[in-house]
PDB file of C-alpha atoms in Angstrom:
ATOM      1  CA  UNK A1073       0.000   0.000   0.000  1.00 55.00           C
ATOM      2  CA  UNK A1074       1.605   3.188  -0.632  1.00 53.00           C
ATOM      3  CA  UNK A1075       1.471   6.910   1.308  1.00 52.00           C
ATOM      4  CA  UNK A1076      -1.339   8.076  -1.271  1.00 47.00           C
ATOM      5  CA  UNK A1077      -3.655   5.347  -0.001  1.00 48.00           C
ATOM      6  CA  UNK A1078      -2.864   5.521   3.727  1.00 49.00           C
ATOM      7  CA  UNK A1079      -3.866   8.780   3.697  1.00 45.00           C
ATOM      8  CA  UNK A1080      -6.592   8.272   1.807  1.00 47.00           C
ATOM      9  CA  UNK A1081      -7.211   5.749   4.613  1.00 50.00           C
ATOM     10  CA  UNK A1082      -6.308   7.928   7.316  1.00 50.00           C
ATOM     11  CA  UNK A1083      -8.617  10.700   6.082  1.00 43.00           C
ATOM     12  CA  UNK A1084     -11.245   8.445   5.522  1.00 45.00           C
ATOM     13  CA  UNK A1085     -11.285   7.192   9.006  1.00 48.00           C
ATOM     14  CA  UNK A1086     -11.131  10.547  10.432  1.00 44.00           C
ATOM     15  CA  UNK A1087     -14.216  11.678   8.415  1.00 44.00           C
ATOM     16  CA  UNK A1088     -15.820   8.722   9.459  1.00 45.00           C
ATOM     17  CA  UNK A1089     -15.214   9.264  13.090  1.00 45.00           C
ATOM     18  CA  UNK A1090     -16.818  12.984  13.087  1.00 42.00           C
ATOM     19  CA  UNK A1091     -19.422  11.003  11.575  1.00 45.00           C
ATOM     20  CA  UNK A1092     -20.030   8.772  14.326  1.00 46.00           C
ATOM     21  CA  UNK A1093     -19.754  11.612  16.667  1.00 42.00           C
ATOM     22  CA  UNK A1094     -22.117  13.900  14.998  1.00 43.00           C
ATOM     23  CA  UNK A1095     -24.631  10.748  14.761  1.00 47.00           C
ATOM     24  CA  UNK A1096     -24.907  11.490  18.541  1.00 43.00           C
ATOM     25  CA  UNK A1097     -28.536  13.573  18.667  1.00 44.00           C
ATOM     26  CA  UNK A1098     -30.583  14.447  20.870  1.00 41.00           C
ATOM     27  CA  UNK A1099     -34.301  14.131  20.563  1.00 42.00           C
ATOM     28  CA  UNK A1100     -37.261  15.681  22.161  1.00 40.00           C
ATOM     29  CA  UNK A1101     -40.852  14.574  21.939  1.00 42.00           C
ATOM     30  CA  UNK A1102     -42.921  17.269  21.928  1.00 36.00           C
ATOM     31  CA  UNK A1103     -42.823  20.679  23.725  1.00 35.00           C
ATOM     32  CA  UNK A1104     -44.217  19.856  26.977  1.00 34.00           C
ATOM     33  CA  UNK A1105     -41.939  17.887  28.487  1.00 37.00           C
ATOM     34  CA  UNK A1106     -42.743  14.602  26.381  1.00 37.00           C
ATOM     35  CA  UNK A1107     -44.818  12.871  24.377  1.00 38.00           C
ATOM     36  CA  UNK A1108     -47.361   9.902  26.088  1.00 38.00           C
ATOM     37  CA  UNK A1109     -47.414   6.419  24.125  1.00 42.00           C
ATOM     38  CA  UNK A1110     -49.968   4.292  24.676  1.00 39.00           C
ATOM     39  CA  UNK A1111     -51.333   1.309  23.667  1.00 41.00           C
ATOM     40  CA  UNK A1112     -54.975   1.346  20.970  1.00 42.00           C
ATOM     41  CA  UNK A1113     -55.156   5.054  22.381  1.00 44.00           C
ATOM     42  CA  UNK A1114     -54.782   4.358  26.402  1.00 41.00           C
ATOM     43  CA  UNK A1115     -52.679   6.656  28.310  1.00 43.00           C
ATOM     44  CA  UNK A1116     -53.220   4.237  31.528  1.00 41.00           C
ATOM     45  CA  UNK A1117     -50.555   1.582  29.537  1.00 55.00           C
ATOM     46  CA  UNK A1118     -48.383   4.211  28.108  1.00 67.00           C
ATOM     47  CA  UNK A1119     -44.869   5.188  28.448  1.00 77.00           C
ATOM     48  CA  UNK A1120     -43.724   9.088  28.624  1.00 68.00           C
ATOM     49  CA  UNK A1121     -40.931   9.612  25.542  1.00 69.00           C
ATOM     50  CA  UNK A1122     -39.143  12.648  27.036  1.00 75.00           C
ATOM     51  CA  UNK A1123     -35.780  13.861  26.260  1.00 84.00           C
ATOM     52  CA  UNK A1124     -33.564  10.603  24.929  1.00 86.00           C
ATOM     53  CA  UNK A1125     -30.088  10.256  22.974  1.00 91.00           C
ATOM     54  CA  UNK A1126     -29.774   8.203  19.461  1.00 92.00           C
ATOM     55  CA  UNK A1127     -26.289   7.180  18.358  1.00 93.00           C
ATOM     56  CA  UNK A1128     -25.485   5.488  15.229  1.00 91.00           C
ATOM     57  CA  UNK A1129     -22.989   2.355  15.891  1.00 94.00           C
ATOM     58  CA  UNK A1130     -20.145   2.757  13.430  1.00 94.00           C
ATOM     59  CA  UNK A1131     -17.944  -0.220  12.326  1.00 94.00           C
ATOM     60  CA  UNK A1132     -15.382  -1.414   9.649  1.00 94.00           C
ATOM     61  CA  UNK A1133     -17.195  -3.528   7.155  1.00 94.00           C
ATOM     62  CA  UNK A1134     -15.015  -5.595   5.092  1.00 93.00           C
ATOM     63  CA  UNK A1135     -18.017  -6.253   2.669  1.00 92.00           C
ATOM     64  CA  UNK A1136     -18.582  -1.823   2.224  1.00 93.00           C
ATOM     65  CA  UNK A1137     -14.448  -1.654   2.225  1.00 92.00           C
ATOM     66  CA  UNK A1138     -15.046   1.048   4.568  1.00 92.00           C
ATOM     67  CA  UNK A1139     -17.204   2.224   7.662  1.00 94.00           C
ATOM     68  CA  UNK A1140     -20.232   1.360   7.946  1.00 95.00           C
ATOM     69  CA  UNK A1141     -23.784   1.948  10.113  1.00 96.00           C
ATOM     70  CA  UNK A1142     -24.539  -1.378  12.064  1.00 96.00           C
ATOM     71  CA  UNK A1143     -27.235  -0.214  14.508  1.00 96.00           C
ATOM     72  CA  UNK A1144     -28.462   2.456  17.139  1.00 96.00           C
ATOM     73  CA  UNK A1145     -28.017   2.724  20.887  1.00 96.00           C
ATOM     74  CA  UNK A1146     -30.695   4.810  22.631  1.00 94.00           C
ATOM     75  CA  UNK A1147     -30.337   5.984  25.691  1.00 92.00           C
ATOM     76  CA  UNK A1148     -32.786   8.044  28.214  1.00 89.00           C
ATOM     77  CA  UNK A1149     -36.351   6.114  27.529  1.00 87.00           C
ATOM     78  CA  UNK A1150     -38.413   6.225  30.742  1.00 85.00           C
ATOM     79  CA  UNK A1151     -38.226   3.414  32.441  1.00 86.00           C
ATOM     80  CA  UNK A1152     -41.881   2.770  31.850  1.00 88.00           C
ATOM     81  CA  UNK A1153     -40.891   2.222  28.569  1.00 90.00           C
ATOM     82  CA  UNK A1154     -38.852  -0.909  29.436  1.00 90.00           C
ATOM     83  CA  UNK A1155     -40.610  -4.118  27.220  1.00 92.00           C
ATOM     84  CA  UNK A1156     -42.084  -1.618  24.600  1.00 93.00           C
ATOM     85  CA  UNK A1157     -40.501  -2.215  21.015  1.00 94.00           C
ATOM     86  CA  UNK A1158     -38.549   0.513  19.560  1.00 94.00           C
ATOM     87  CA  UNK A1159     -38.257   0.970  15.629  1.00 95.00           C
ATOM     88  CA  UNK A1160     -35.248   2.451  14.327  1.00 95.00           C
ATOM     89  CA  UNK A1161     -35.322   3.607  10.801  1.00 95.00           C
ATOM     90  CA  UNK A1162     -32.395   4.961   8.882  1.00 96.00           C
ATOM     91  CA  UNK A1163     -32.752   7.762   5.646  1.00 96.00           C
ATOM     92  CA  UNK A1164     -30.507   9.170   2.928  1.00 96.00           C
ATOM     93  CA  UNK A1165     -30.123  12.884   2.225  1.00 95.00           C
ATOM     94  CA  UNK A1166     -33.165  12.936  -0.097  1.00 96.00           C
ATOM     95  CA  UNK A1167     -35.403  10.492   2.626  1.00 94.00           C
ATOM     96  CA  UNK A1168     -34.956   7.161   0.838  1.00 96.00           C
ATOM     97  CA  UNK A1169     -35.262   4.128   3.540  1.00 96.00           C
ATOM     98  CA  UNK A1170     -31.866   2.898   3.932  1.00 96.00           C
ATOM     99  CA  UNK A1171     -32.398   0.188   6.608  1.00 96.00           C
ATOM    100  CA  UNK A1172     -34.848  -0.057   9.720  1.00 95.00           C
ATOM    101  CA  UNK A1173     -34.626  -2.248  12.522  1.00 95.00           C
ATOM    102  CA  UNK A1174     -36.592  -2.849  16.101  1.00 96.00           C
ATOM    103  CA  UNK A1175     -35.704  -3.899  19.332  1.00 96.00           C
ATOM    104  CA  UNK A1176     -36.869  -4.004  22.763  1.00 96.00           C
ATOM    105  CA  UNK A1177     -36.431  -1.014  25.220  1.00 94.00           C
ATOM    106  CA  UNK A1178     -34.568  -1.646  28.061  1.00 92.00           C
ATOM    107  CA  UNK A1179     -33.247   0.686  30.468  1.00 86.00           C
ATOM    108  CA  UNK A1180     -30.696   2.756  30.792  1.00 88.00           C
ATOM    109  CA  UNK A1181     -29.867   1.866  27.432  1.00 93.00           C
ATOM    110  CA  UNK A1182     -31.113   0.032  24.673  1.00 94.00           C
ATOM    111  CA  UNK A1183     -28.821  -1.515  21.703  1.00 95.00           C
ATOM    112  CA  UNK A1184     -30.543  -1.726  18.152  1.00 96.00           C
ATOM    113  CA  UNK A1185     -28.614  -4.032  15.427  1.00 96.00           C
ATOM    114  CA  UNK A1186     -29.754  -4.439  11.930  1.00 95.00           C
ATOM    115  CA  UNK A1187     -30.372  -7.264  10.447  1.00 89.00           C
ATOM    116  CA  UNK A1188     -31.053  -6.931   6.621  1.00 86.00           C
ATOM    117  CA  UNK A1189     -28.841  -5.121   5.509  1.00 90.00           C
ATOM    118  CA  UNK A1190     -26.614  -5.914   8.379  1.00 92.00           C
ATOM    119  CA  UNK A1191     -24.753  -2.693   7.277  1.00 95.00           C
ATOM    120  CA  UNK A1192     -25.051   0.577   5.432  1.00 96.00           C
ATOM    121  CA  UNK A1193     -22.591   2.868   4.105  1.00 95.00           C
ATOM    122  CA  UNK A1194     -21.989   5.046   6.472  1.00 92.00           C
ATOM    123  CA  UNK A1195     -21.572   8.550   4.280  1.00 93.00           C
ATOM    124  CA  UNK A1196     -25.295   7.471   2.915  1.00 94.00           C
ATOM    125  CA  UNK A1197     -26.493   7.773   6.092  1.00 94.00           C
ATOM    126  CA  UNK A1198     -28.296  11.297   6.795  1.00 94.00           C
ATOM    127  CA  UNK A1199     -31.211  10.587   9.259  1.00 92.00           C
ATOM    128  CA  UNK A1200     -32.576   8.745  11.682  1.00 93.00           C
ATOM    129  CA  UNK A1201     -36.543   8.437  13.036  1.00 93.00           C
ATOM    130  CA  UNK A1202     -37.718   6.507  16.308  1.00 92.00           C
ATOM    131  CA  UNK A1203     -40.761   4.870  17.157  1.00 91.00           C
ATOM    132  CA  UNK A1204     -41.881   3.598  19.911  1.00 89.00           C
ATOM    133  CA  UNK A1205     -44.564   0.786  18.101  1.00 86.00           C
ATOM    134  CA  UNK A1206     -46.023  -1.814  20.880  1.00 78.00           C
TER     135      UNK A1206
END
């Protein structure tokens, strides 16, 4: 490998690190103080979705020959929101679906991996929406 491509490397790597860092967001539901979930419209079974933090998980991927998005970590659901399932869906630039994934909630934090694809290109990668669906 010569210096032209481990630089290309190094830069790469570095570009794909403020990536990973800027995937760190925080996200508020709603304006006063949360949003309520509930079950066929019951706010008795529901969970509060307050203020919570979504990070993309950023790996090597020898298939991608680069960096790639492997899943989501959330982290500040309620802890009445522990069992729920959580849907993670991930969008290009111009909204396309990239990949989406689910997972249960558990508290304090609550890993979601994808499955098909098991990774995405990680410069493709421009949002990311949460649900909280059951």
């Amino acid at each position: 490998m010569d210096r032209t491509q481990i630089w290309g490397r190094r830069l790469l790597s570095s570009a794909f690190v403020a990536l990973a860092a800027l995937g760190f967001r925080s996200v508020a539901a709603g304006e006063g103080g949360g949003l309520l979930v509930g079950l066929n419209g019951s706010s008795t079974t529901g969970c509060l979705v307050g203020e919570f933090t979504v990070g993309y998980v950023v790996d090597y991927v020898t298939d991608l020959d680069g960096y790639g998005v492997t899943g989501a970590e959330l982290t500040g659901m309620g802890a009445e929101c522990e069992g729920r399932t959580v849907q993670v869906s991930f969008t290009a630039d111009d909204g396309a679906l990239l990949a989406k994934a689910s997972a249960l909630i558990s508290t304090p934090r609550t890993a979601v991996v994808l499955a098909e694809p098991a990774a995405i290109d990680a410069s493709q990668v421009a949002g990311v929406s949460v649900a909280v669906v059951g």
